[in-house]
Coordinates of C-alpha atoms and ligand atoms in Angstrom, one line a residue:
M26 CA -0.8 -49.5 25.9
N27 CA -1.4 -52.9 24.3
K28 CA 1.0 -55.8 24.0
L29 CA 2.8 -54.3 21.0
N30 CA 3.5 -51.2 23.1
R31 CA 1.4 -49.0 20.8
P32 CA -1.1 -46.6 22.1
Q33 CA -4.8 -47.6 21.8
T34 CA -6.7 -45.7 19.0
G35 CA -10.4 -44.7 19.3
S36 CA -13.1 -47.1 18.4
R37 CA -14.9 -44.9 15.9
S38 CA -14.1 -45.0 12.1
V39 CA -13.3 -41.7 10.3
D40 CA -16.7 -41.9 8.6
E41 CA -18.4 -42.1 12.0
I42 CA -16.3 -39.2 13.2
T43 CA -17.0 -36.9 10.2
G44 CA -20.5 -38.1 9.5
G45 CA -19.3 -38.8 6.0
R46 CA -18.3 -35.2 5.3
R47 CA -14.9 -35.3 3.7
L48 CA -13.6 -31.9 2.6
R49 CA -10.7 -33.4 0.8
R50 CA -13.1 -34.6 -2.0
M51 CA -13.0 -31.2 -3.7
R52 CA -9.3 -30.9 -3.2
K53 CA -8.4 -34.1 -5.0
A54 CA -7.7 -32.6 -8.4
E55 CA -6.6 -29.4 -9.9
W56 CA -9.8 -28.9 -11.9
S57 CA -12.0 -29.4 -8.8
R58 CA -9.9 -27.1 -6.7
R59 CA -10.3 -24.5 -9.5
L60 CA -14.1 -24.9 -9.5
V61 CA -14.4 -24.2 -5.8
Q62 CA -11.9 -21.3 -5.6
E63 CA -13.6 -18.5 -3.7
T64 CA -11.1 -15.7 -4.3
Q65 CA -9.0 -14.6 -7.3
L66 CA -6.2 -12.2 -7.7
R67 CA -6.4 -10.2 -10.9
T68 CA -4.2 -7.6 -12.6
D69 CA -7.1 -5.2 -12.1
D70 CA -6.5 -5.4 -8.4
L71 CA -3.0 -3.9 -8.5
I72 CA -1.7 -0.5 -7.7
W73 CA 2.1 -0.1 -8.3
P74 CA 4.0 2.3 -5.9
I75 CA 7.0 3.7 -7.7
F76 CA 9.9 5.8 -6.3
L77 CA 11.0 8.9 -8.1
A78 CA 14.5 10.4 -8.3
E79 CA 15.8 13.8 -9.5
G80 CA 17.9 14.0 -12.7
E81 CA 17.6 12.2 -16.0
G82 CA 18.3 8.7 -17.2
R83 CA 18.6 7.5 -13.6
E84 CA 17.6 4.2 -12.2
E85 CA 18.9 3.7 -8.7
K86 CA 18.7 0.5 -6.7
V87 CA 16.9 0.5 -3.3
D88 CA 19.2 -1.8 -1.3
A89 CA 16.6 -3.0 1.2
M90 CA 14.1 -3.7 -1.6
P91 CA 15.6 -6.1 -4.2
G92 CA 14.1 -5.5 -7.6
V93 CA 12.9 -2.0 -6.7
F94 CA 14.4 1.2 -8.1
R95 CA 14.1 5.0 -8.0
Y96 CA 13.4 6.4 -11.4
S97 CA 14.1 9.8 -12.7
V98 CA 11.0 11.3 -14.4
D99 CA 11.9 10.3 -17.9
L100 CA 12.4 6.6 -16.8
A101 CA 9.3 6.7 -14.6
V102 CA 7.4 7.4 -17.8
R103 CA 8.9 4.3 -19.4
Q104 CA 7.8 2.3 -16.4
A105 CA 4.3 3.8 -16.6
E106 CA 4.2 2.6 -20.2
R107 CA 5.3 -0.8 -19.2
A108 CA 2.7 -0.9 -16.4
A109 CA -0.1 0.1 -18.8
K110 CA 0.9 -2.6 -21.2
L111 CA 0.8 -5.1 -18.4
G112 CA -2.7 -3.9 -17.6
I113 CA -1.9 -2.4 -14.2
P114 CA -4.7 0.1 -13.6
A115 CA -2.8 2.7 -11.5
L116 CA 0.6 3.9 -10.2
A117 CA 1.3 5.6 -6.8
T118 CA 4.3 7.9 -6.9
F119 CA 6.7 8.6 -4.0
P120 CA 9.5 11.1 -4.5
N121 CA 13.1 11.0 -3.1
V122 CA 13.5 14.8 -2.8
D123 CA 17.0 16.3 -2.9
G124 CA 18.2 17.3 0.6
T125 CA 18.6 20.9 -0.5
R126 CA 14.9 21.1 -1.1
R127 CA 13.8 19.9 2.3
D128 CA 13.1 22.2 5.2
E129 CA 11.4 22.3 8.6
S130 CA 7.9 22.8 7.2
G131 CA 8.1 20.8 4.0
S132 CA 7.5 23.9 1.9
A133 CA 8.5 22.2 -1.4
I134 CA 5.1 20.5 -1.4
L135 CA 3.8 23.9 -2.5
D136 CA 6.1 24.0 -5.5
P137 CA 4.0 23.3 -8.6
D138 CA 7.2 22.0 -10.3
N139 CA 8.4 19.7 -7.5
L140 CA 9.5 16.1 -8.4
I141 CA 6.1 14.6 -7.7
N142 CA 4.2 17.1 -9.9
R143 CA 6.7 17.0 -12.7
A144 CA 6.4 13.2 -12.7
T145 CA 2.6 13.3 -12.8
R146 CA 2.5 15.7 -15.7
A147 CA 5.0 13.6 -17.7
I148 CA 3.2 10.3 -17.0
K149 CA -0.2 11.7 -17.7
E150 CA 1.0 13.2 -21.0
A151 CA 2.7 10.0 -22.2
V152 CA 0.3 7.4 -20.7
P153 CA -3.1 9.1 -20.1
E154 CA -4.8 5.8 -19.7
I155 CA -3.0 4.9 -16.5
G156 CA -4.3 6.2 -13.1
V157 CA -1.9 8.3 -11.1
I158 CA -2.3 8.4 -7.3
T159 CA -0.2 11.0 -5.4
D160 CA 0.7 11.1 -1.7
V161 CA 0.4 14.6 -0.1
A162 CA 2.2 13.9 3.1
L163 CA 5.0 16.2 4.0
D164 CA 7.6 13.6 4.9
P165 CA 9.5 13.6 1.5
F166 CA 9.8 17.4 1.8
T167 CA 10.7 17.9 5.5
S168 CA 14.3 18.0 6.9
H169 CA 13.1 15.8 9.8
G170 CA 11.2 13.1 8.0
H171 CA 7.9 13.7 9.8
D172 CA 4.6 13.9 7.9
G173 CA 3.7 17.3 9.4
I174 CA 5.1 20.7 10.4
L175 CA 7.3 20.3 13.5
R176 CA 7.2 23.1 16.0
D177 CA 8.8 22.9 19.5
G178 CA 8.8 19.1 19.2
I179 CA 5.1 18.9 18.3
I180 CA 3.6 18.0 14.9
V181 CA 1.1 20.8 14.5
N182 CA -2.1 19.5 13.1
D183 CA -4.1 22.4 11.7
E184 CA -1.3 24.2 9.9
T185 CA -0.2 20.9 8.4
V186 CA -3.7 20.3 7.1
A187 CA -3.9 23.7 5.4
Q188 CA -0.5 23.1 3.7
I189 CA -1.5 19.6 2.6
A190 CA -4.8 20.8 1.2
E191 CA -2.9 23.3 -0.9
G192 CA -0.4 20.7 -2.0
A193 CA -3.3 18.5 -3.0
V194 CA -4.7 21.2 -5.3
L195 CA -1.3 21.5 -7.0
Q196 CA -1.1 17.7 -7.4
A197 CA -4.6 17.7 -9.0
A198 CA -3.5 20.6 -11.3
A199 CA -0.6 18.5 -12.4
G200 CA -3.0 15.7 -13.4
A201 CA -3.3 13.4 -10.4
D202 CA -6.4 11.3 -10.6
I203 CA -6.5 10.3 -6.9
I204 CA -5.1 12.2 -4.0
A205 CA -3.9 9.8 -1.2
P206 CA -3.0 11.6 2.0
S207 CA -0.8 9.4 4.2
D208 CA -0.2 11.8 7.0
M209 CA -3.0 10.9 9.5
M210 CA -3.7 14.6 10.6
D211 CA -7.2 15.2 11.9
G212 CA -9.5 16.8 9.4
R213 CA -7.3 16.4 6.3
I214 CA -9.8 14.6 4.2
G215 CA -12.5 17.2 4.6
A216 CA -10.0 20.0 4.0
I217 CA -8.6 18.4 0.9
R218 CA -12.1 17.8 -0.5
D219 CA -13.0 21.4 0.1
A220 CA -9.8 22.6 -1.5
L221 CA -10.2 20.3 -4.6
D222 CA -13.9 21.3 -5.1
G223 CA -13.1 25.0 -4.6
N224 CA -10.6 24.8 -7.4
G225 CA -12.7 22.9 -9.9
F226 CA -11.3 19.4 -9.2
Q227 CA -14.6 17.8 -8.3
D228 CA -13.6 14.7 -10.2
V229 CA -10.4 14.1 -8.4
A230 CA -10.9 11.3 -5.9
I231 CA -9.5 10.8 -2.4
M232 CA -8.0 7.6 -1.3
S233 CA -7.6 8.0 2.4
Y234 CA -4.8 6.2 4.3
A235 CA -7.6 5.8 6.8
T236 CA -5.9 3.4 9.1
K237 CA -2.2 3.9 9.1
F238 CA -0.5 2.2 12.0
A239 CA 2.7 3.2 13.7
S240 CA 4.7 0.3 12.3
A241 CA 8.2 -1.0 12.0
F242 CA 7.4 -2.3 8.5
Y243 CA 8.1 1.1 6.8
G244 CA 11.9 0.8 7.3
P245 CA 12.9 0.1 3.7
Y246 CA 10.6 2.8 2.3
R247 CA 12.4 5.4 4.4
E248 CA 15.6 4.3 2.8
A249 CA 14.0 4.6 -0.6
I250 CA 12.8 8.2 -0.2
G251 CA 15.9 9.1 1.9
T252 CA 14.2 10.0 5.2
G253 CA 15.6 7.0 7.1
G254 CA 18.6 8.8 8.6
L255 CA 16.6 12.1 9.1
L256 CA 13.7 10.9 11.3
K257 CA 14.0 11.9 14.9
G258 CA 11.7 10.0 17.2
D259 CA 8.7 8.1 16.0
K260 CA 5.3 8.8 14.5
K261 CA 3.2 7.6 17.4
T262 CA 1.5 11.0 17.9
Y263 CA -0.3 10.7 14.6
Y264 CA -0.3 7.1 13.3
I265 CA -2.6 4.5 15.0
D266 CA -1.3 2.3 17.8
P267 CA -1.0 -1.3 16.4
S268 CA -3.1 -2.6 19.3
N269 CA -6.2 -0.7 18.3
S270 CA -8.9 -2.0 16.1
D271 CA -12.0 0.0 17.2
E272 CA -10.0 3.2 16.8
A273 CA -9.2 2.1 13.2
L274 CA -12.9 1.8 12.6
R275 CA -13.6 5.3 14.0
E276 CA -10.8 6.8 11.8
T277 CA -12.4 5.1 8.8
E278 CA -15.9 6.3 9.7
Q279 CA -14.5 9.8 10.1
D280 CA -12.6 9.9 6.8
L281 CA -15.7 8.6 4.9
A282 CA -17.9 11.3 6.6
E283 CA -15.4 13.9 5.5
G284 CA -15.5 12.7 1.9
A285 CA -13.0 9.8 1.2
D286 CA -14.0 7.8 -1.9
M287 CA -11.9 4.9 -1.0
V288 CA -10.0 3.8 2.1
M289 CA -6.7 2.0 2.7
V290 CA -5.2 -0.1 5.5
K291 CA -1.5 0.1 6.0
P292 CA 0.6 -2.0 6.6
G293 CA -1.2 -5.0 5.0
L294 CA -0.6 -8.5 6.0
P295 CA -0.3 -8.0 9.8
Y296 CA -3.6 -6.0 9.7
L297 CA -6.0 -8.3 7.7
D298 CA -8.4 -8.3 10.6
I299 CA -8.8 -4.5 10.2
I300 CA -9.4 -4.9 6.5
R301 CA -12.2 -7.4 7.2
R302 CA -13.8 -5.3 9.8
I303 CA -13.8 -2.2 7.6
K304 CA -15.2 -4.0 4.6
D305 CA -17.9 -5.7 6.7
T306 CA -18.8 -2.4 8.5
F307 CA -18.7 0.1 5.7
S308 CA -18.9 -1.8 2.3
V309 CA -16.8 0.9 0.6
P310 CA -13.8 0.4 -1.8
T311 CA -11.1 -0.9 0.5
F312 CA -7.5 -1.2 -0.3
A313 CA -4.4 -2.4 1.5
Y314 CA -0.8 -1.3 1.2
Q315 CA 1.6 -4.2 1.3
V316 CA 4.4 -2.0 2.5
S317 CA 8.2 -2.0 2.0
G318 CA 9.0 -4.2 5.0
E319 CA 6.5 -6.9 3.9
Y320 CA 8.1 -6.9 0.4
A321 CA 11.6 -7.0 1.8
M322 CA 10.8 -9.9 4.1
I323 CA 9.5 -12.0 1.3
K324 CA 12.4 -11.1 -1.0
A325 CA 15.0 -11.7 1.7
A326 CA 13.7 -15.1 2.7
A327 CA 13.4 -16.1 -1.0
A328 CA 17.0 -15.0 -1.7
N329 CA 18.2 -17.2 1.1
G330 CA 16.2 -20.1 -0.3
W331 CA 14.1 -20.3 2.8
I332 CA 10.7 -19.8 1.0
D333 CA 9.6 -19.9 -2.6
G334 CA 9.4 -16.2 -3.3
E335 CA 7.0 -16.4 -6.2
I336 CA 4.4 -18.6 -4.4
A337 CA 4.7 -16.5 -1.2
M338 CA 4.1 -13.3 -3.3
M339 CA 1.0 -14.7 -4.9
E340 CA -0.3 -16.2 -1.6
S341 CA 0.2 -12.9 0.3
L342 CA -1.7 -11.0 -2.3
L343 CA -4.5 -13.5 -2.5
A344 CA -4.8 -13.1 1.3
F345 CA -5.7 -9.5 0.9
K346 CA -8.5 -10.3 -1.5
R347 CA -9.8 -13.0 0.8
A348 CA -9.8 -10.5 3.7
G349 CA -12.1 -8.2 1.6
C350 CA -9.8 -5.9 -0.3
D351 CA -10.8 -4.4 -3.6
G352 CA -7.2 -3.9 -4.5
I353 CA -3.6 -3.8 -3.2
L354 CA -0.7 -1.4 -3.4
T355 CA 2.3 -3.6 -3.9
Y356 CA 5.8 -3.3 -5.1
F357 CA 5.3 -6.8 -6.6
A358 CA 2.7 -5.3 -9.1
P359 CA 4.7 -5.7 -12.4
E360 CA 6.0 -9.1 -11.4
V361 CA 2.5 -10.3 -10.5
A362 CA 1.0 -8.8 -13.6
Q363 CA 3.6 -10.6 -15.7
K364 CA 2.9 -13.8 -13.9
L365 CA -0.9 -13.5 -14.3
R366 CA -0.4 -13.1 -18.0
E367 CA 1.5 -16.4 -18.4
Ligands
PBG14 C1 4.7 8.5 5.1 C2 4.7 7.3 4.3 C3 5.1 6.0 4.7 C4 5.0 5.1 3.7 C5 4.5 5.8 2.6 N1 4.3 7.2 2.9 C6 5.4 5.6 6.1 C7 6.5 6.3 6.9 O1 7.6 6.5 6.4 O2 6.2 6.6 8.0 C8 5.4 3.7 3.8 C9 5.4 2.9 2.6 C10 6.1 1.6 2.7 O3 6.7 1.3 3.7 O4 6.1 0.9 1.7 N2 3.8 9.5 4.6

């Protein structure tokens, strides 16, 4: 300390320290920041997950997801029209199936007229230009909320795979463009590919939920599709342990070998490292699912005035692009598309 009681600073000037390299030069104005921008978020990057409800003229709030609704099929069609007008390339549908149609084995997935298939037909008829992505997991259809058939406390793999493959064919017959199995059973991608090809659906693609982690961030989704109160136990025997990154790569490699056209990482933001590893390793179309809990956190903090929700939304989605994503499933899709237009 010197006489003035202030700590001594170093003897080198900033230019000596940096060697004259000043990264702030390009940040000094909006135009120069724009020029050096490495990543952009476009409407073409968005997939909009929407929830379906039984009935007609129904639009039900999802409490844990402010701004998100469950739509009956007729209103889902209106939303598909809106999405197409906004330039959103595709929708992903998730049904809230009536309790009376759920059972131990999720058999309603084999009903050609179940909620998800009716919605696909109606959307493709009214808005053929929008892509429809359907999930073939059993959880919306099971009385216990698991993604597979539950027998003596065990989620049985091979029987589940057979049923999912059949369900996938029905979804393709209803008009689904991409089948996206979210169940994480072993061998499902190959089985779905075989089943689709065997029934003349060579052009229907598969987006594999290749790396789906056993995560706490799915909470609000389970409220949205009505499985929250049903689920006994957890999904750790089929989803990936959040600590594992090499295993996520092995899953991805396996799904690609079995015929996945595109792969997805889920949840999104806490797993950006996985996205980057997958993109660098396989160079395949790579997507992320910004899941319900991620959406809810941003909305809740914004509602409390703790963060700027709109900026946080854009920043979170840009982060996916920077990490290597080709696109993102996000509940923010219409809001973002609207904002990108302005
Ligand atoms: C299950 C499924 C989940 C989500 C979509 N399909 C996870 C789960 O309930 O275990 C989560 C989506 C989200 O949280 O936004 N097949």
